[in-house]
């Protein structure tokens, strides 16, 4: 029941007027924790830039129009692959009745909605857009599965590449095929779906348990989409910051940013990991041997590119949904 799911998701927030005192206290504590994290992250960035702040003030680093467009193309490509993963997962969970274009549009707009109000509000917004078309529990399940697979794949993929970089050896890369096979098997056997159902708090958002039949459906396609998800962004960063970095160094910096992005998303008390992501990125990048001022410049520009990519993705998905709806209307009005 979509309404029940929306109410359940809303219960995870404490901003409603009728929230209990305990929930209001929890909300205040999360707000304080978020502010403290932002302050600590900002202090770390300031300390890291000691002696290098003049470089930033003097615009020592720059990115041209062509490079900016390459970076934007890379971030948009990664975001579109994320949309494709979500559409495929929803299609596996609810075979009948779901409309891919509409699901893609709702997901893209929901990703934008979570920027300021928060992740839960983005989920509620997405569920509302799909009311009557896709079960709310299907959306929640798909988002949880995507989050678990996405985080696991990012940490494993980035960890293997960084290990190869630090060891100056290609041997760690030999584990990638094994990891890919494991991902394929996990999608086919519904590992993440079963994990969600094993958690009582999450199980209440699911109308019905998954079946083996849809586990094998589109299993290979969804696995390939997941494995390719970060490649456009890595390529975009390597080419977009070509004035400051070699191609290989651009890939390494891109991998550091992926890790920082996932870490910041795990910090749910800070919307979009603001400042926290940049601090984590500078910390990881400095450990890889890159200067802090350059890393901060890259982090800020990449965040702007991701924001622009979110808008471009939402526009594309909205146009796709509108075109699909217009075509369906035209076909339906055509006389037999």
Short mmCIF file of C-alpha atoms in Angstrom, two decimals:
data_model
loop_
_atom_site.label_atom_id
_atom_site.label_comp_id
_atom_site.label_asym_id
_atom_site.label_seq_id
_atom_site.Cartn_x
_atom_site.Cartn_y
_atom_site.Cartn_z
CA UNK A 1 0.00 0.00 0.00
CA UNK A 2 1.74 3.21 -1.11
CA UNK A 3 0.06 5.37 1.56
CA UNK A 4 1.14 2.99 4.31
CA UNK A 5 4.69 3.04 3.03
CA UNK A 6 4.73 6.84 2.88
CA UNK A 7 3.45 6.99 6.44
CA UNK A 8 6.07 4.48 7.50
CA UNK A 9 8.87 6.40 5.85
CA UNK A 10 7.59 9.63 7.37
CA UNK A 11 7.75 7.96 10.78
CA UNK A 12 11.51 7.69 10.28
CA UNK A 13 11.72 11.50 10.47
CA UNK A 14 11.10 13.59 13.53
CA UNK A 15 10.12 16.86 11.92
CA UNK A 16 6.34 16.35 12.02
CA UNK A 17 4.27 18.55 14.31
CA UNK A 18 2.91 15.61 16.30
CA UNK A 19 6.29 14.01 16.93
CA UNK A 20 6.82 12.70 20.45
CA UNK A 21 9.26 14.50 22.78
CA UNK A 22 11.70 11.60 22.39
CA UNK A 23 11.64 11.95 18.62
CA UNK A 24 12.03 15.71 18.83
CA UNK A 25 15.02 15.22 21.11
CA UNK A 26 16.49 12.72 18.63
CA UNK A 27 15.98 15.22 15.83
CA UNK A 28 17.78 17.93 17.82
CA UNK A 29 20.65 15.56 18.61
CA UNK A 30 21.05 14.69 14.94
CA UNK A 31 21.05 18.39 14.08
CA UNK A 32 23.75 19.07 16.66
CA UNK A 33 25.77 16.07 15.44
CA UNK A 34 25.48 17.28 11.85
CA UNK A 35 26.62 20.79 12.75
CA UNK A 36 29.56 19.45 14.75
CA UNK A 37 30.62 17.20 11.86
CA UNK A 38 30.50 20.12 9.44
CA UNK A 39 32.55 22.29 11.83
CA UNK A 40 35.16 19.56 12.37
CA UNK A 41 35.38 18.90 8.62
CA UNK A 42 35.74 22.61 7.86
CA UNK A 43 38.45 22.92 10.53
CA UNK A 44 40.34 20.00 9.00
CA UNK A 45 40.14 21.59 5.55
CA UNK A 46 41.41 24.91 6.88
CA UNK A 47 44.31 23.21 8.62
CA UNK A 48 45.13 21.17 5.51
CA UNK A 49 45.23 24.33 3.43
CA UNK A 50 47.71 26.06 5.70
CA UNK A 51 50.19 27.70 3.36
CA UNK A 52 48.07 26.82 0.34
CA UNK A 53 45.09 29.09 0.82
CA UNK A 54 46.87 31.79 -1.19
CA UNK A 55 46.86 29.48 -4.18
CA UNK A 56 43.10 29.15 -4.02
CA UNK A 57 42.63 32.87 -3.50
CA UNK A 58 44.81 33.57 -6.51
CA UNK A 59 42.88 31.10 -8.72
CA UNK A 60 45.99 28.99 -9.20
CA UNK A 61 43.82 26.17 -10.48
CA UNK A 62 41.40 26.46 -13.36
CA UNK A 63 39.27 24.32 -15.65
CA UNK A 64 38.40 25.25 -19.21
CA UNK A 65 35.01 25.06 -20.88
CA UNK A 66 35.93 21.93 -22.81
CA UNK A 67 37.23 20.17 -19.73
CA UNK A 68 34.18 21.24 -17.74
CA UNK A 69 31.91 19.74 -20.39
CA UNK A 70 33.88 16.47 -20.27
CA UNK A 71 33.52 16.39 -16.50
CA UNK A 72 29.79 17.12 -16.75
CA UNK A 73 29.37 14.39 -19.37
CA UNK A 74 31.15 11.93 -17.07
CA UNK A 75 29.06 12.73 -14.00
CA UNK A 76 25.84 12.68 -16.03
CA UNK A 77 26.77 9.32 -17.54
CA UNK A 78 27.31 7.84 -14.08
CA UNK A 79 24.01 9.26 -12.84
CA UNK A 80 22.14 7.87 -15.85
CA UNK A 81 23.60 4.43 -15.14
CA UNK A 82 22.35 4.78 -11.57
CA UNK A 83 18.89 5.52 -12.97
CA UNK A 84 19.16 2.46 -15.23
CA UNK A 85 20.04 0.26 -12.25
CA UNK A 86 17.03 1.52 -10.32
CA UNK A 87 14.66 0.98 -13.26
CA UNK A 88 15.94 -2.57 -13.74
CA UNK A 89 15.61 -3.37 -10.03
CA UNK A 90 12.06 -2.02 -9.89
CA UNK A 91 11.27 -4.05 -13.01
CA UNK A 92 12.53 -7.20 -11.31
CA UNK A 93 10.47 -6.54 -8.19
CA UNK A 94 7.27 -5.55 -9.96
CA UNK A 95 7.08 -7.09 -13.39
CA UNK A 96 3.62 -5.83 -14.33
CA UNK A 97 2.30 -2.27 -14.29
CA UNK A 98 5.53 -0.34 -13.84
CA UNK A 99 6.46 2.19 -16.53
CA UNK A 100 10.27 2.50 -16.97
CA UNK A 101 10.19 6.14 -18.10
CA UNK A 102 7.96 7.17 -15.20
CA UNK A 103 10.11 5.23 -12.71
CA UNK A 104 13.26 6.88 -14.10
CA UNK A 105 11.74 10.36 -13.81
CA UNK A 106 10.53 9.77 -10.24
CA UNK A 107 13.94 8.46 -9.19
CA UNK A 108 15.82 11.38 -10.77
CA UNK A 109 13.51 13.98 -9.23
CA UNK A 110 13.65 12.17 -5.89
CA UNK A 111 17.44 12.40 -5.94
CA UNK A 112 17.16 16.18 -6.32
CA UNK A 113 14.50 16.41 -3.59
CA UNK A 114 16.83 14.76 -1.07
CA UNK A 115 19.49 17.46 -1.43
CA UNK A 116 17.98 19.99 0.96
CA UNK A 117 15.17 18.32 2.93
CA UNK A 118 17.01 15.02 3.31
CA UNK A 119 17.10 11.45 2.02
CA UNK A 120 13.82 10.34 3.60
CA UNK A 121 11.93 13.25 2.05
CA UNK A 122 13.36 12.28 -1.33
CA UNK A 123 12.04 8.73 -0.91
CA UNK A 124 8.60 10.01 0.10
CA UNK A 125 8.58 12.32 -2.91
CA UNK A 126 9.46 9.45 -5.24
CA UNK A 127 6.78 7.18 -3.75
CA UNK A 128 4.14 9.89 -4.16
CA UNK A 129 5.04 10.42 -7.83
CA UNK A 130 4.54 6.71 -8.53
CA UNK A 131 1.33 6.22 -6.52
CA UNK A 132 -1.02 3.99 -8.49
CA UNK A 133 1.76 2.78 -10.79
CA UNK A 134 4.38 1.17 -8.57
CA UNK A 135 3.91 -0.12 -5.03
CA UNK A 136 5.57 2.05 -2.42
CA UNK A 137 7.17 -1.02 -0.87
CA UNK A 138 8.74 -1.83 -4.24
CA UNK A 139 10.37 1.60 -4.36
CA UNK A 140 11.70 1.29 -0.81
CA UNK A 141 13.03 -2.22 -1.47
CA UNK A 142 14.67 -1.16 -4.75
CA UNK A 143 16.36 1.84 -3.09
CA UNK A 144 17.66 -0.27 -0.20
CA UNK A 145 18.99 -2.97 -2.54
CA UNK A 146 20.63 -0.36 -4.77
CA UNK A 147 22.23 1.36 -1.78
CA UNK A 148 23.67 -1.89 -0.39
CA UNK A 149 25.05 -3.08 -3.72
CA UNK A 150 26.30 0.39 -4.67
CA UNK A 151 28.20 0.93 -1.44
CA UNK A 152 29.66 -2.58 -1.43
CA UNK A 153 30.76 -2.36 -5.06
CA UNK A 154 32.26 1.12 -4.62
CA UNK A 155 34.35 0.15 -1.62
CA UNK A 156 35.53 -3.09 -3.24
CA UNK A 157 36.22 -1.54 -6.67
CA UNK A 158 38.00 1.52 -5.28
CA UNK A 159 39.90 -0.55 -2.73
CA UNK A 160 41.24 -2.93 -5.38
CA UNK A 161 42.36 -0.08 -7.65
CA UNK A 162 44.01 1.83 -4.79
CA UNK A 163 45.78 -1.34 -3.65
CA UNK A 164 47.15 -1.76 -7.16
CA UNK A 165 48.26 1.89 -7.13
CA UNK A 166 50.04 1.76 -3.76
CA UNK A 167 51.64 -1.63 -4.43
CA UNK A 168 52.58 -0.58 -7.97
CA UNK A 169 51.38 -3.97 -9.12
CA UNK A 170 48.63 -5.34 -11.33
CA UNK A 171 48.09 -8.41 -9.16
CA UNK A 172 45.21 -6.93 -7.12
CA UNK A 173 43.32 -6.37 -10.38
CA UNK A 174 43.05 -10.14 -10.83
CA UNK A 175 40.45 -10.17 -8.06
CA UNK A 176 38.06 -8.03 -10.13
CA UNK A 177 36.71 -10.94 -12.23
CA UNK A 178 36.01 -12.91 -9.05
CA UNK A 179 34.22 -9.90 -7.59
CA UNK A 180 32.13 -9.54 -10.74
CA UNK A 181 31.07 -13.18 -10.57
CA UNK A 182 30.16 -12.73 -6.92
CA UNK A 183 28.00 -9.72 -7.79
CA UNK A 184 26.22 -11.63 -10.52
CA UNK A 185 25.55 -14.51 -8.14
CA UNK A 186 24.35 -12.09 -5.44
CA UNK A 187 21.86 -10.47 -7.81
CA UNK A 188 20.57 -13.83 -9.01
CA UNK A 189 20.22 -15.23 -5.47
CA UNK A 190 18.62 -12.07 -4.06
CA UNK A 191 21.19 -11.66 -1.30
CA UNK A 192 20.40 -8.02 -0.59
CA UNK A 193 16.65 -8.51 -0.80
CA UNK A 194 16.85 -11.33 1.71
CA UNK A 195 19.07 -9.19 3.94
CA UNK A 196 16.44 -6.44 3.94
CA UNK A 197 13.71 -8.94 4.84
CA UNK A 198 15.84 -10.26 7.70
CA UNK A 199 15.72 -6.86 9.44
CA UNK A 200 12.37 -6.47 11.27
CA UNK A 201 12.46 -2.66 11.07
CA UNK A 202 12.84 -2.79 7.27
CA UNK A 203 10.54 -5.75 6.67
CA UNK A 204 7.47 -3.65 7.44
CA UNK A 205 8.04 -1.68 4.23
CA UNK A 206 7.76 -4.80 2.07
CA UNK A 207 4.33 -6.05 0.95
CA UNK A 208 5.46 -9.48 -0.19
CA UNK A 209 8.69 -11.49 -0.10
CA UNK A 210 10.73 -11.81 -3.30
CA UNK A 211 10.56 -14.96 -5.38
CA UNK A 212 13.32 -16.84 -7.14
CA UNK A 213 11.68 -16.19 -10.53
CA UNK A 214 12.50 -12.50 -10.63
CA UNK A 215 15.94 -13.05 -9.09
CA UNK A 216 17.26 -14.42 -12.36
CA UNK A 217 15.36 -11.93 -14.51
CA UNK A 218 17.72 -9.24 -15.85
CA UNK A 219 20.38 -10.47 -13.41
CA UNK A 220 23.24 -10.13 -15.87
CA UNK A 221 22.08 -6.75 -17.21
CA UNK A 222 21.71 -5.19 -13.78
CA UNK A 223 25.12 -6.53 -12.71
CA UNK A 224 26.81 -5.06 -15.78
CA UNK A 225 25.16 -1.70 -15.16
CA UNK A 226 26.43 -1.68 -11.58
CA UNK A 227 29.98 -2.56 -12.60
CA UNK A 228 30.03 0.19 -15.24
CA UNK A 229 28.38 2.83 -13.06
CA UNK A 230 31.51 4.74 -12.00
CA UNK A 231 33.48 4.43 -15.24
CA UNK A 232 32.03 7.56 -16.98
CA UNK A 233 32.73 9.72 -13.93
CA UNK A 234 36.29 8.42 -13.54
CA UNK A 235 36.94 9.10 -17.22
CA UNK A 236 35.34 12.54 -16.93
CA UNK A 237 37.55 13.45 -13.96
CA UNK A 238 40.71 12.16 -15.65
CA UNK A 239 39.98 14.25 -18.77
CA UNK A 240 38.36 17.21 -17.05
CA UNK A 241 41.32 17.92 -14.79
CA UNK A 242 43.90 17.19 -17.47
CA UNK A 243 45.54 20.62 -17.00
CA UNK A 244 46.50 19.74 -13.43
CA UNK A 245 46.84 15.95 -13.49
CA UNK A 246 48.06 13.20 -15.75
CA UNK A 247 45.45 10.73 -16.93
CA UNK A 248 46.60 8.07 -14.45
CA UNK A 249 46.66 10.55 -11.57
CA UNK A 250 43.20 11.73 -12.59
CA UNK A 251 41.92 8.16 -12.24
CA UNK A 252 43.49 7.85 -8.77
CA UNK A 253 41.99 11.15 -7.65
CA UNK A 254 38.63 10.03 -9.06
CA UNK A 255 38.81 6.81 -7.04
CA UNK A 256 39.57 8.84 -3.91
CA UNK A 257 36.50 10.95 -4.62
CA UNK A 258 34.30 7.87 -5.00
CA UNK A 259 35.36 6.64 -1.57
CA UNK A 260 34.79 10.07 -0.05
CA UNK A 261 31.35 10.31 -1.67
CA UNK A 262 30.21 6.98 -0.23
CA UNK A 263 31.63 7.85 3.20
CA UNK A 264 29.75 11.15 3.18
CA UNK A 265 26.50 9.44 2.17
CA UNK A 266 26.84 7.15 5.18
CA UNK A 267 26.89 10.26 7.37
CA UNK A 268 23.11 10.66 7.29
CA UNK A 269 23.04 13.60 9.71
CA UNK A 270 24.61 15.93 7.11
CA UNK A 271 22.53 16.61 3.96
CA UNK A 272 24.48 15.36 0.91
CA UNK A 273 27.58 15.07 3.10
CA UNK A 274 28.23 18.80 2.70
CA UNK A 275 31.84 19.68 3.66
CA UNK A 276 32.24 16.17 5.10
CA UNK A 277 32.72 14.76 1.60
CA UNK A 278 35.32 17.39 0.74
CA UNK A 279 37.20 16.78 4.00
CA UNK A 280 37.21 13.01 3.45
CA UNK A 281 38.34 13.52 -0.15
CA UNK A 282 41.23 15.76 0.88
CA UNK A 283 42.26 13.30 3.59
CA UNK A 284 42.29 10.32 1.21
CA UNK A 285 43.90 12.34 -1.60
CA UNK A 286 46.69 13.64 0.65
CA UNK A 287 47.38 10.05 1.70
CA UNK A 288 47.79 9.27 -2.01
CA UNK A 289 50.37 12.05 -2.34
CA UNK A 290 48.37 14.95 -3.85
CA UNK A 291 48.42 18.55 -2.52
CA UNK A 292 45.47 19.63 -0.38
CA UNK A 293 44.69 22.90 -2.27
CA UNK A 294 44.41 21.03 -5.57
CA UNK A 295 42.23 18.37 -3.97
CA UNK A 296 39.86 20.94 -2.50
CA UNK A 297 39.57 22.64 -5.88
CA UNK A 298 38.79 19.31 -7.56
CA UNK A 299 36.32 18.39 -4.81
CA UNK A 300 34.35 21.62 -5.10
CA UNK A 301 34.28 21.55 -8.92
CA UNK A 302 33.24 17.88 -8.95
CA UNK A 303 30.40 18.54 -6.51
CA UNK A 304 29.18 21.34 -8.78
CA UNK A 305 29.44 19.00 -11.77
CA UNK A 306 27.45 16.33 -9.92
CA UNK A 307 24.76 18.84 -9.02
CA UNK A 308 24.55 19.98 -12.65
CA UNK A 309 24.52 16.32 -13.69
CA UNK A 310 21.58 15.63 -11.36
CA UNK A 311 19.64 18.45 -13.03
CA UNK A 312 20.58 17.22 -16.51
CA UNK A 313 19.57 13.66 -15.60
CA UNK A 314 16.23 14.82 -14.19
CA UNK A 315 15.58 16.86 -17.33
CA UNK A 316 16.41 13.92 -19.60
CA UNK A 317 14.21 11.51 -17.62
CA UNK A 318 11.35 14.02 -17.52
CA UNK A 319 11.53 14.49 -21.29
CA UNK A 320 11.65 10.72 -21.76
CA UNK A 321 8.58 10.28 -19.56
CA UNK A 322 6.72 13.07 -21.36
CA UNK A 323 7.58 11.61 -24.76
CA UNK A 324 6.47 8.14 -23.67
CA UNK A 325 3.22 9.51 -22.30
CA UNK A 326 2.55 11.49 -25.49
CA UNK A 327 3.24 8.43 -27.64
CA UNK A 328 0.91 6.30 -25.51
CA UNK A 329 -1.81 8.95 -25.79
CA UNK A 330 -1.38 9.17 -29.56
CA UNK A 331 -1.59 5.41 -29.94
CA UNK A 332 -4.62 5.25 -27.69
CA UNK A 333 -6.43 7.94 -29.70
CA UNK A 334 -5.69 6.31 -33.06
CA UNK A 335 -8.89 4.85 -34.54
CA UNK A 336 -8.79 1.10 -35.20
#
